[in-house]
Coordinates of N, CA and C in Angstrom, one line a residue:
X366 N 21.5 25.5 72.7 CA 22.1 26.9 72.5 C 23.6 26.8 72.6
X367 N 23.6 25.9 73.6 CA 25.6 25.9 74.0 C 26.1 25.3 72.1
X368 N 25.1 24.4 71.9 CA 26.3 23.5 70.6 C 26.2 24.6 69.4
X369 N 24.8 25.5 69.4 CA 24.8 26.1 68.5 C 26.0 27.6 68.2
X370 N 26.0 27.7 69.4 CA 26.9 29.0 69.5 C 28.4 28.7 69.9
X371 N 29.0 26.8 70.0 CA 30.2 26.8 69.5 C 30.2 26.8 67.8
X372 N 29.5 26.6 67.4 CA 29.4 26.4 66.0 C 29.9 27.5 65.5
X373 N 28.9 28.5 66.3 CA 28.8 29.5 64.8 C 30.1 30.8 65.6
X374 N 30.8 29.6 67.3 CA 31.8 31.1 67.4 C 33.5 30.2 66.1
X375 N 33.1 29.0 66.1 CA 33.9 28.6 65.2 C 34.1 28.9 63.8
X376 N 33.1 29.4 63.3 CA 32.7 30.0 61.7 C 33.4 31.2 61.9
X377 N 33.0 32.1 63.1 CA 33.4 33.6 63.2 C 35.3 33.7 63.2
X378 N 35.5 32.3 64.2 CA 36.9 32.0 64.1 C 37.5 32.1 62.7
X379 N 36.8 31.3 61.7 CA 37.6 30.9 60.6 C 37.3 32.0 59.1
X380 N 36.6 32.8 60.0 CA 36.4 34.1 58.7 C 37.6 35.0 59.8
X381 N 37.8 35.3 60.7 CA 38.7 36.2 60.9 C 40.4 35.7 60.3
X382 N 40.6 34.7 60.5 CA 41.9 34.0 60.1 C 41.8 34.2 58.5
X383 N 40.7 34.0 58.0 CA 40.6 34.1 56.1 C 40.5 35.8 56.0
X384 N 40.7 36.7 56.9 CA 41.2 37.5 56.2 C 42.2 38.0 56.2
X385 N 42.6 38.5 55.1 CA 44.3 39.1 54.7 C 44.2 40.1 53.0
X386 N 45.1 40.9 53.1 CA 44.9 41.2 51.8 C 44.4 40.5 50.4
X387 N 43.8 41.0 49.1 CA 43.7 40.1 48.3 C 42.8 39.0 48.4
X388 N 41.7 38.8 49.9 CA 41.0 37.6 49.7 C 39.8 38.4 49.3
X389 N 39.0 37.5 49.3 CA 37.2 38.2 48.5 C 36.5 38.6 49.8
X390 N 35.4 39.0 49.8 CA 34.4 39.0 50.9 C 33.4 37.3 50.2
X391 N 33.4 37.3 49.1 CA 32.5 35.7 48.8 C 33.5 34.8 49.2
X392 N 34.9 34.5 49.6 CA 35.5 33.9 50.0 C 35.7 33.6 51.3
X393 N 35.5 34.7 52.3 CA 35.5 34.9 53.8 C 33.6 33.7 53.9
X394 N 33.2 34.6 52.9 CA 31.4 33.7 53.2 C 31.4 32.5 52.7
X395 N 32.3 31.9 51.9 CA 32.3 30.2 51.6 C 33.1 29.4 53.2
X396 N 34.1 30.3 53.5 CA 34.5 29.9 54.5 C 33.9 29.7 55.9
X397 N 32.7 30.5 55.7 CA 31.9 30.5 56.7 C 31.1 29.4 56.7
X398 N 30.1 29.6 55.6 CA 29.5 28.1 55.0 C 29.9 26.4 55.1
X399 N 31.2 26.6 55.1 CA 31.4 25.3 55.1 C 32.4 24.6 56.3
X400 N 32.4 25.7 57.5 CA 32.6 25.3 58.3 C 31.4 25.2 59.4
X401 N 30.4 25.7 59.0 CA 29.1 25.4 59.6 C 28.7 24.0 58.9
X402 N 28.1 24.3 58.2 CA 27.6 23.3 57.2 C 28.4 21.6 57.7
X403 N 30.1 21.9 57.7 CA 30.9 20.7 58.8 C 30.5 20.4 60.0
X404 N 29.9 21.1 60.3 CA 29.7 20.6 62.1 C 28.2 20.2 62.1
X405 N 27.5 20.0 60.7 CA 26.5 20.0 60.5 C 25.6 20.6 61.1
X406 N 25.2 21.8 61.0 CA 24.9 23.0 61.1 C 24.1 23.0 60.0
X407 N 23.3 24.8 59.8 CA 22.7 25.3 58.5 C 23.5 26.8 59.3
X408 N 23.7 27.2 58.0 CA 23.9 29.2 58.3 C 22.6 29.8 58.1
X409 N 22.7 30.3 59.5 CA 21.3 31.1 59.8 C 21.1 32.0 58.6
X410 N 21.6 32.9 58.2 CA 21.2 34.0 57.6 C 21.4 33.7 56.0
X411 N 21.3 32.4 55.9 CA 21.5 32.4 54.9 C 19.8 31.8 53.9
X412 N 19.6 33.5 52.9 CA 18.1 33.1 52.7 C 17.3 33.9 53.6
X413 N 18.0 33.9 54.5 CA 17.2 34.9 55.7 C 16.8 36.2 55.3
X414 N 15.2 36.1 55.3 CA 14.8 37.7 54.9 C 15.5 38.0 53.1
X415 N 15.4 36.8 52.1 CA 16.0 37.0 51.3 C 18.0 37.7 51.1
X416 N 18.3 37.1 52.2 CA 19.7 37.1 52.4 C 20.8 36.3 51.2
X417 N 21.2 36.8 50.6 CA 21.9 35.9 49.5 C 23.2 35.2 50.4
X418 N 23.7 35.6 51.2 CA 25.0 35.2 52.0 C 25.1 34.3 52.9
X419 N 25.8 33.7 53.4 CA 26.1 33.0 54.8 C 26.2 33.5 56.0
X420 N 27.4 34.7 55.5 CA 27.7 35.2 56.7 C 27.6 37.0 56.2
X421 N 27.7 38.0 57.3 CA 27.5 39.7 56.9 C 29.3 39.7 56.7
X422 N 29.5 40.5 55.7 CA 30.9 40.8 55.3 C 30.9 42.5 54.9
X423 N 31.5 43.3 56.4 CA 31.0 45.0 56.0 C 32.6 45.4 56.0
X424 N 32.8 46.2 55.1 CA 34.0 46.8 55.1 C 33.9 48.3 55.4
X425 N 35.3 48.4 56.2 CA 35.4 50.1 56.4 C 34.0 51.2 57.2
X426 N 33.3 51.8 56.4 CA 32.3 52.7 57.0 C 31.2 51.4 56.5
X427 N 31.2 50.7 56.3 CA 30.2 49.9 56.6 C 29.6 49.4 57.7
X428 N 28.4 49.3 58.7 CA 27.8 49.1 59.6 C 28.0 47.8 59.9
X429 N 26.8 47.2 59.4 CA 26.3 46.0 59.1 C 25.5 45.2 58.0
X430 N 25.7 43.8 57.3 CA 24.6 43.4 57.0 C 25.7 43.8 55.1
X431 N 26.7 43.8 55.1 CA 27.4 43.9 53.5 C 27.0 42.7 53.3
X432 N 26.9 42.7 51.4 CA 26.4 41.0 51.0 C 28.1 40.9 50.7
X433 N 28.3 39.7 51.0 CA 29.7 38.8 50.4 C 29.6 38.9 48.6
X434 N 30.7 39.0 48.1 CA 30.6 39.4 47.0 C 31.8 38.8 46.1
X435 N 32.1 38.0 45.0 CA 33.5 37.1 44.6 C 34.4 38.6 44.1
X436 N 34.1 39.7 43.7 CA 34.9 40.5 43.4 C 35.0 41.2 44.5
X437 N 34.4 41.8 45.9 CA 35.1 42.5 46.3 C 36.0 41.9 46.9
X438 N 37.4 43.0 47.3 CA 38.3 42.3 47.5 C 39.3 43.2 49.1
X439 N 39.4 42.6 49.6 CA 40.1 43.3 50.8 C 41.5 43.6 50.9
X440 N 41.4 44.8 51.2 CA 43.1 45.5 51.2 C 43.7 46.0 52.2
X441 N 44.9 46.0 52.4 CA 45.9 46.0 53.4 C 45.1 47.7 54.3
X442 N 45.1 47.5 55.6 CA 44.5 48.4 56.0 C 43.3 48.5 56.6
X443 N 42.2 47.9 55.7 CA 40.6 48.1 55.7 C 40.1 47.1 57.1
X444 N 39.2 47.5 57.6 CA 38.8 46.7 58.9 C 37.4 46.0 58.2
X445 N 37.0 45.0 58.9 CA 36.6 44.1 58.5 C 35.5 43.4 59.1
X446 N 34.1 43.4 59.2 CA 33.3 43.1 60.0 C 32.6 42.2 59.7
X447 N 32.6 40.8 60.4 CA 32.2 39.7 59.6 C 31.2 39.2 60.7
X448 N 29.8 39.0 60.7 CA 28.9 38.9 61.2 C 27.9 37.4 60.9
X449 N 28.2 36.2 61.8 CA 27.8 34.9 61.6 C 26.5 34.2 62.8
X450 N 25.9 33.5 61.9 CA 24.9 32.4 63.0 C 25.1 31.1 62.7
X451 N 24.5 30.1 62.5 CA 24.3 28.9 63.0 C 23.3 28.3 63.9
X452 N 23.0 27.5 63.2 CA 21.0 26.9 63.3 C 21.2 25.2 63.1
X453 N 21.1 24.8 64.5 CA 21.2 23.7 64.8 C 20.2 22.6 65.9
X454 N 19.6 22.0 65.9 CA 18.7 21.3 67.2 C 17.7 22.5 67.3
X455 N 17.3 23.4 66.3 CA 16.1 23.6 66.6 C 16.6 25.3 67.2
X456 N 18.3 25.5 67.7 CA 18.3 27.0 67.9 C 19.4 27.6 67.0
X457 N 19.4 28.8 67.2 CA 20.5 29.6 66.5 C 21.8 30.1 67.8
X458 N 23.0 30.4 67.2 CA 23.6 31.1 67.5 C 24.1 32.6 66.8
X459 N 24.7 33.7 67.0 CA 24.5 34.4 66.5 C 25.9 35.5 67.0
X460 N 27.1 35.6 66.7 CA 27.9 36.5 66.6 C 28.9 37.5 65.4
X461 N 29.8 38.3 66.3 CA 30.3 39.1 65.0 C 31.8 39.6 65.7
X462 N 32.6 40.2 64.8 CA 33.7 40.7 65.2 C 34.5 41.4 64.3
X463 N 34.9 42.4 64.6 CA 35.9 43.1 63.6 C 37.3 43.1 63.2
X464 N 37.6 42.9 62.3 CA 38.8 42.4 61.8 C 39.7 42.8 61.5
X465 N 41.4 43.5 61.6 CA 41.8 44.3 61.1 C 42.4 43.5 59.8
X466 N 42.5 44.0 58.6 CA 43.9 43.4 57.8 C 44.9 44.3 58.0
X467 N 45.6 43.2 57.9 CA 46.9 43.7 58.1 C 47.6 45.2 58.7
X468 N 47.8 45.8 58.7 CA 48.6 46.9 59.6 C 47.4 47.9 59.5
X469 N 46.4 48.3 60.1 CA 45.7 49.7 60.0 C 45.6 50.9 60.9
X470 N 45.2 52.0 60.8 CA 45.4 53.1 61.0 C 44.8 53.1 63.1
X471 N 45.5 54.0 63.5 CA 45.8 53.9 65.2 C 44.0 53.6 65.7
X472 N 43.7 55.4 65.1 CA 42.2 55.5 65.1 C 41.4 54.3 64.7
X473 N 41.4 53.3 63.9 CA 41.1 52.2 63.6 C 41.1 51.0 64.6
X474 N 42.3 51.1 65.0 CA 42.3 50.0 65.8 C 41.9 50.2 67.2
X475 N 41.8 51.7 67.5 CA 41.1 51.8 69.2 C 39.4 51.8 68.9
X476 N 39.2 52.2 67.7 CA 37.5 52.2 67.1 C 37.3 49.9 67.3
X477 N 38.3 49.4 67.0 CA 37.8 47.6 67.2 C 38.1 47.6 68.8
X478 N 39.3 48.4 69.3 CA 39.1 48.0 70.8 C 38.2 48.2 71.7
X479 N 37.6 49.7 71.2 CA 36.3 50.3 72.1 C 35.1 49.8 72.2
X480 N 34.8 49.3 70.6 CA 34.1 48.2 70.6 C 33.7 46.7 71.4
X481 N 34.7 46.2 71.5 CA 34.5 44.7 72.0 C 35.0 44.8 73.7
X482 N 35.4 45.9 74.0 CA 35.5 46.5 75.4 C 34.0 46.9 75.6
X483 N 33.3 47.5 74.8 CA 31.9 48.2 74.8 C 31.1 47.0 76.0
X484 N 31.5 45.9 75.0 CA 30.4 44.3 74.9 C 30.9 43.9 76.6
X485 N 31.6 43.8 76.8 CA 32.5 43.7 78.3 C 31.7 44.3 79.7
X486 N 31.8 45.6 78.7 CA 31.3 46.5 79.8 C 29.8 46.6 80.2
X487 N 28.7 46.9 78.9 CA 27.5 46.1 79.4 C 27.4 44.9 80.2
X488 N 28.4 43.7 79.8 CA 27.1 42.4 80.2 C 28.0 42.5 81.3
X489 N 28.7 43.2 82.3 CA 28.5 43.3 83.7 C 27.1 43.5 84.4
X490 N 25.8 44.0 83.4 CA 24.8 44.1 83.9 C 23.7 42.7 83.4
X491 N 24.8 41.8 82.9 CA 24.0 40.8 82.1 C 23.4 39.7 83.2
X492 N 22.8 40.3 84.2 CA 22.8 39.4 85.5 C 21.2 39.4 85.7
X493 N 21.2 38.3 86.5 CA 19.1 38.3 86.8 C 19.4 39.2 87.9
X494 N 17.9 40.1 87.9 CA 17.3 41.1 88.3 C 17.5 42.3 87.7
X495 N 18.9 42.6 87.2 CA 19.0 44.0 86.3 C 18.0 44.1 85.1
X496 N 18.0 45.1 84.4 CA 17.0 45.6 83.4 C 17.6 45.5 81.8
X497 N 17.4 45.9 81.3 CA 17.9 45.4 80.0 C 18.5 46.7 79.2
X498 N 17.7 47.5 79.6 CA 18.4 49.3 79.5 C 19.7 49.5 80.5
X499 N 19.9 48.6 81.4 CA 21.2 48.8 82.5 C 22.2 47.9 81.5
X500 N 21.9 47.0 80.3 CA 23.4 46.9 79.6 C 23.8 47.6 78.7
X501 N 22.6 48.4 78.0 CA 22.8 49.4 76.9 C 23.2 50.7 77.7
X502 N 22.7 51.2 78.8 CA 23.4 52.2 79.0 C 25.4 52.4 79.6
X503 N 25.3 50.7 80.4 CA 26.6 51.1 80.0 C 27.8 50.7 78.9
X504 N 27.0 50.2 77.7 CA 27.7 50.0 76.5 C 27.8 51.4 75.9
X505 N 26.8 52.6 76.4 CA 27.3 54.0 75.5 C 27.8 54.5 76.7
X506 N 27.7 54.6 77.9 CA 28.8 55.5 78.6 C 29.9 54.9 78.3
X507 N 30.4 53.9 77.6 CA 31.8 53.5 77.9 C 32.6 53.9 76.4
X508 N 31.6 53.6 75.2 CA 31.5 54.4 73.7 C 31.8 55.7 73.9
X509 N 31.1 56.3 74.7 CA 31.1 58.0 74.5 C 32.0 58.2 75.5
X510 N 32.2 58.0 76.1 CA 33.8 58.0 76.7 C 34.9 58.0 76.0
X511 N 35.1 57.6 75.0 CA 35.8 57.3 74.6 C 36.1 58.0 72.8
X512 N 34.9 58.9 72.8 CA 34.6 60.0 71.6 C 34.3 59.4 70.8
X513 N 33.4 58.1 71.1 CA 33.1 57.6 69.8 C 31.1 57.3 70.0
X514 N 30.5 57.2 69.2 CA 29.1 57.0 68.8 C 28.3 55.4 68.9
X515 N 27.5 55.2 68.9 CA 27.0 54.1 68.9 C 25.6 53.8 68.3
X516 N 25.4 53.3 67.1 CA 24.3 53.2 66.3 C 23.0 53.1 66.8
X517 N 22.0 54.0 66.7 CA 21.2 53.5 67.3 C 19.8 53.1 66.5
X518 N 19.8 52.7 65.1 CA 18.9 52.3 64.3 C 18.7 51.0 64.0
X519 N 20.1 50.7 64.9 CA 20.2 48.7 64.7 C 20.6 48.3 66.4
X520 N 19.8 47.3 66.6 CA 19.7 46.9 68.3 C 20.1 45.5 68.4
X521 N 20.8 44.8 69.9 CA 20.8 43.6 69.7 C 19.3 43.2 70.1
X522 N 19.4 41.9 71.0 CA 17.9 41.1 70.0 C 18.1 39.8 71.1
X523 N 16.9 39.4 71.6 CA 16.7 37.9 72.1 C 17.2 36.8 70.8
X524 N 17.8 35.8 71.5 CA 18.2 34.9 70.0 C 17.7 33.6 71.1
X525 N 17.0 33.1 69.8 CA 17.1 31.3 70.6 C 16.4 30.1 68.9
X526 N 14.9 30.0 69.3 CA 14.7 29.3 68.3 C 14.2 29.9 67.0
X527 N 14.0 31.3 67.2 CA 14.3 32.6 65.7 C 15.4 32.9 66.2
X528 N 16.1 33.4 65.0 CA 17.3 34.4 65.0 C 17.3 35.7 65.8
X529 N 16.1 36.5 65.4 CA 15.9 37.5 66.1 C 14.6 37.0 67.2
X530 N 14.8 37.7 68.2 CA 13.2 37.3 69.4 C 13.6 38.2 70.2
X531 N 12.0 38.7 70.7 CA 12.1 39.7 72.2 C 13.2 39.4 73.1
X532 N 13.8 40.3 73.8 CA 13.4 42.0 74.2 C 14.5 42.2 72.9
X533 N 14.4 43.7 72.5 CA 15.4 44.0 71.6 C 16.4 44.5 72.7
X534 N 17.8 44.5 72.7 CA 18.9 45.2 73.1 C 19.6 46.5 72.8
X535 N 18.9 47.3 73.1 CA 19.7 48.4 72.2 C 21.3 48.8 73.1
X536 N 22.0 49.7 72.7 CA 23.4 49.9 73.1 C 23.5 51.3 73.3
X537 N 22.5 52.0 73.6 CA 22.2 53.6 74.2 C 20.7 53.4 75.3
X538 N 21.0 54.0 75.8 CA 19.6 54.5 76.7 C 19.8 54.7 78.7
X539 N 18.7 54.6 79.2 CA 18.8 55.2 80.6 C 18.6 54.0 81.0
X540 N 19.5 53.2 82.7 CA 19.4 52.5 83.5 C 18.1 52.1 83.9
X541 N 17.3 51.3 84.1 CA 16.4 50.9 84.9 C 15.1 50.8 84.2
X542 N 15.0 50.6 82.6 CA 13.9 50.3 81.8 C 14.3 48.9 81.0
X543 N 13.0 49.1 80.6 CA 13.0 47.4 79.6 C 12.8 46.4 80.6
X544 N 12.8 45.2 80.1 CA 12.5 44.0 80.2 C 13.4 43.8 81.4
X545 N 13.1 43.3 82.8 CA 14.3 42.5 83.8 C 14.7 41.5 82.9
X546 N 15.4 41.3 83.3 CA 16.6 39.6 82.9 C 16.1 38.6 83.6
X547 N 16.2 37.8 83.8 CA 15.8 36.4 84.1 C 16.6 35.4 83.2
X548 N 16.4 34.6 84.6 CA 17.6 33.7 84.3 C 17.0 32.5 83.1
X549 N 18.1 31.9 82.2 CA 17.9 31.4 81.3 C 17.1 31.8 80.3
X550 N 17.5 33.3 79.9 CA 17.2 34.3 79.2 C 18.4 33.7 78.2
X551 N 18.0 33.8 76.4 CA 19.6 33.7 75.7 C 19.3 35.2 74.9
X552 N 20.1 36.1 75.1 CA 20.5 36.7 74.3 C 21.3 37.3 73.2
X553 N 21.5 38.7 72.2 CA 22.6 38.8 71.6 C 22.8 39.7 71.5
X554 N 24.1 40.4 72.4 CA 24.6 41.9 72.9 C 25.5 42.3 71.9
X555 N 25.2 43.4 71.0 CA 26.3 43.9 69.6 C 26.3 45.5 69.6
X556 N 27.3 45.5 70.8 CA 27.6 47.0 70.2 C 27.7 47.1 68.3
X557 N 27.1 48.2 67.9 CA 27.6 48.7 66.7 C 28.4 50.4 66.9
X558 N 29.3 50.6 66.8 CA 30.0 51.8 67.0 C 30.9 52.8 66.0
X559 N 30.9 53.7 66.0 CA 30.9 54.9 64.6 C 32.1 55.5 65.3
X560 N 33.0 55.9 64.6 CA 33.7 56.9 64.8 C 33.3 58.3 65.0
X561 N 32.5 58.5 64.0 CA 31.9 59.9 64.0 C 30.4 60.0 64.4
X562 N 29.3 60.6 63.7 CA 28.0 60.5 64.0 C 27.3 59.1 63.9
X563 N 26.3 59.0 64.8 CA 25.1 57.8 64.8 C 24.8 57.7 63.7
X564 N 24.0 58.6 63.1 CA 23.2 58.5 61.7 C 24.3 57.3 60.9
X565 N 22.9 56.5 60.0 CA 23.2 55.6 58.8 C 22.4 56.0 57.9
X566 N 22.8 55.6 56.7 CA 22.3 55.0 55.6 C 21.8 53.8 54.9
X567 N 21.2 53.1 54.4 CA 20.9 51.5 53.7 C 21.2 52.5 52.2
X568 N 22.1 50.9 52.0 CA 22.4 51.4 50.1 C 21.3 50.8 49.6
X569 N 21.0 50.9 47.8 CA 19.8 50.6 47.4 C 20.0 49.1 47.3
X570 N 21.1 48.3 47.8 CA 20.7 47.1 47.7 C 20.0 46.8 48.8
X571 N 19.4 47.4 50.0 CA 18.5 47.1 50.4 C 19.0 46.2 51.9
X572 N 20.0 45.9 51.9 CA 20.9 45.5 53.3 C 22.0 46.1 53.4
X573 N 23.1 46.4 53.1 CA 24.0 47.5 53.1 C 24.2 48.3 54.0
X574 N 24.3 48.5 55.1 CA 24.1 49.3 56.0 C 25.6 50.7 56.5
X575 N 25.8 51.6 55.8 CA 26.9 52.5 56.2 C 27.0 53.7 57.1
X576 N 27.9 54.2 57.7 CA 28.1 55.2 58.7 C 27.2 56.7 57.4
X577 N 26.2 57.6 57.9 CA 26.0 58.3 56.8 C 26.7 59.5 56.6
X578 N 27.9 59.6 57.8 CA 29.0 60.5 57.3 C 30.4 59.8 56.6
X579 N 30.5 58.4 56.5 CA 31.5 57.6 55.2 C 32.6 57.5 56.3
X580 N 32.4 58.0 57.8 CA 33.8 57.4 58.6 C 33.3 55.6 59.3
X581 N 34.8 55.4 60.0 CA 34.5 54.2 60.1 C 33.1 53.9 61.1
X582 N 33.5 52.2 60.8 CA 32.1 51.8 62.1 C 32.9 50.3 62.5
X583 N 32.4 50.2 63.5 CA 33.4 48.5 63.7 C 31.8 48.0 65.0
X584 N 32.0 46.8 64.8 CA 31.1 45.7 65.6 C 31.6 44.2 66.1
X585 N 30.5 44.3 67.2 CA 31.3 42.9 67.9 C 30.1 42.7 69.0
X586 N 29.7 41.0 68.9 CA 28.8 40.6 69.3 C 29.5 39.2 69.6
X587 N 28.3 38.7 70.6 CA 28.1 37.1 71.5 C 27.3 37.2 72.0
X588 N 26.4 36.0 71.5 CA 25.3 35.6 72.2 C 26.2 35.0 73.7
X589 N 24.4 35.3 74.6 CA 24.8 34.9 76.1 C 23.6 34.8 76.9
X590 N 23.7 33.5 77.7 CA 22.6 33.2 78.4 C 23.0 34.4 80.1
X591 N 22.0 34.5 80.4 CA 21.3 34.8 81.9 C 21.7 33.6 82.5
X592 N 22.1 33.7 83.6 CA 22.5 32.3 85.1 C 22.0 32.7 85.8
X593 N 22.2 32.6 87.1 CA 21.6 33.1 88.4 C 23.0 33.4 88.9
X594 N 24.6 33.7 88.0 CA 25.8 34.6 88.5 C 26.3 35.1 87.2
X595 N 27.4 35.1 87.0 CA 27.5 35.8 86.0 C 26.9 35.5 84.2
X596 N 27.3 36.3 83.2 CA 26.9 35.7 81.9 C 27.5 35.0 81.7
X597 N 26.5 33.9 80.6 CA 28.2 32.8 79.8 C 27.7 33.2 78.5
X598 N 29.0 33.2 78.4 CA 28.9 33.5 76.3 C 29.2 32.2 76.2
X599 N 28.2 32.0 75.0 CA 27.8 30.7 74.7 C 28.6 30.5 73.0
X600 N 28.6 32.2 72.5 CA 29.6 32.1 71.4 C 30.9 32.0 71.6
X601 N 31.6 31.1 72.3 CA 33.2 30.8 72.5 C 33.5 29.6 72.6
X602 N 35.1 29.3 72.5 CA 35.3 27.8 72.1 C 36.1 27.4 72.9
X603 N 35.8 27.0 74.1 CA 36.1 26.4 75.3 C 36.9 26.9 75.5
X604 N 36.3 28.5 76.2 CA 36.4 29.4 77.0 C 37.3 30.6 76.3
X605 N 37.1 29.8 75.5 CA 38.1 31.2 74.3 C 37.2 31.9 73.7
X606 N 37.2 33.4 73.8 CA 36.3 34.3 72.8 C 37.0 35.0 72.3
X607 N 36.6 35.4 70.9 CA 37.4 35.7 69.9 C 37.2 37.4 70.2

């Protein structure tokens, strides 16, 4: 799990640096591809559930789960959510992060801060004997704090030797339900967060996933094992998280 999830926090690395004005979303996903694929690797999602991509490439009020595409193209402004695994020795790894290009709007950039602050604030509960509803709850008191929403149609997820595995994680709910934690538990904690209302939409391509009032959405995830003290994110590159 540790090799798998330097892998795939190194992919997530080299799709955030490939974005800038003018690049593709099928160019952020080649770059994903073939820095997995280098460390000899497979990209999990790729094929997955008939997944055409390597990696998820969502722009703007996009959620999660955009297909990479050679014509779309990213513009100065637009935030950027690029969502990667990696499947190696038999496990996956599994992260995400939002991107800004180049200069964007204030509201914008406290919507990526709230977010990846969100992920922070949960896995303080990411400890053996807490419950699994004690990380989700405080990933939305810290969201709604903050006037912002948190998706509740898409959950994080046990990750190890499938991509997805029990308990699911959600990022809303009450203290003291679900699954205890236990140690050498791997998980994958991803706030998804809206500016405006929860509600989504799926476009008719069938993965597509958007805010269904068209404001923004930004996301950020790391897989992370249970210890018997704190969590380790297992998506980071010697001790750096993106």
């Amino acid at each position: 799990m540790r090799i798998a999830g330097r892998i795939t926090a190194l992919a997530r690395k080299a799709a955030a640096e490939a974005v800038r004005p003018g690049v593709t979303t099928g160019e952020i996903d080649r770059v994903v591809r073939q820095t997995i694929e280098q460390a000899g690797a497979k990209p999990s999602f790729l094929g997955y559930g008939g997944f055409p991509g390597s990696a998820c490439v969502s722009i703007n009020d996009e959620v999660i789960h955009g297909i990479p595409s050679p014509t779309r193209v990213v513009r100065e402004g637009d935030i950027v959510k690029v969502d990667v695994g990696a499947y190696i020795g038999g496990f996956h790894g599994d992260c995400a992060c939002t991107v800004p290009c180049g200069a964007v709007s204030e509201q914008a950039q406290r919507l990526i801060d709230v977010t990846r602050q969100s992920f922070y604030e949960g896995i303080k509960f990411a400890r053996e004997g807490y419950r699994v509803s004690d990380i989700s709850a405080a990933v939305q008191a810290y969201v709604e704090q903050h006037g912002f929403s948190v998706v509740r149609a898409y959950v994080g997820h046990g990750v190890g030797s499938s991509l997805h595995e029990s308990p699911e994680v959600p990022n809303y709910g009450r203290p003291g339900h679900g699954m205890r934690l236990q140690r050498g538990m791997t998980i994958a904690v991803e706030p998804m967060v809206n500016v405006g209302v929860y509600d989504i939409k799926v476009l008719p391509d069938g993965w597509t996933v958007k805010t269904k009032d068209g404001q923004l959405s930004a996301h950020y995830e790391n897989t992370i094992a249970i210890t018997d003290g704190e969590p380790e994110i297992l998506t980071g590159i010697d001790g750096e998280v993106l």
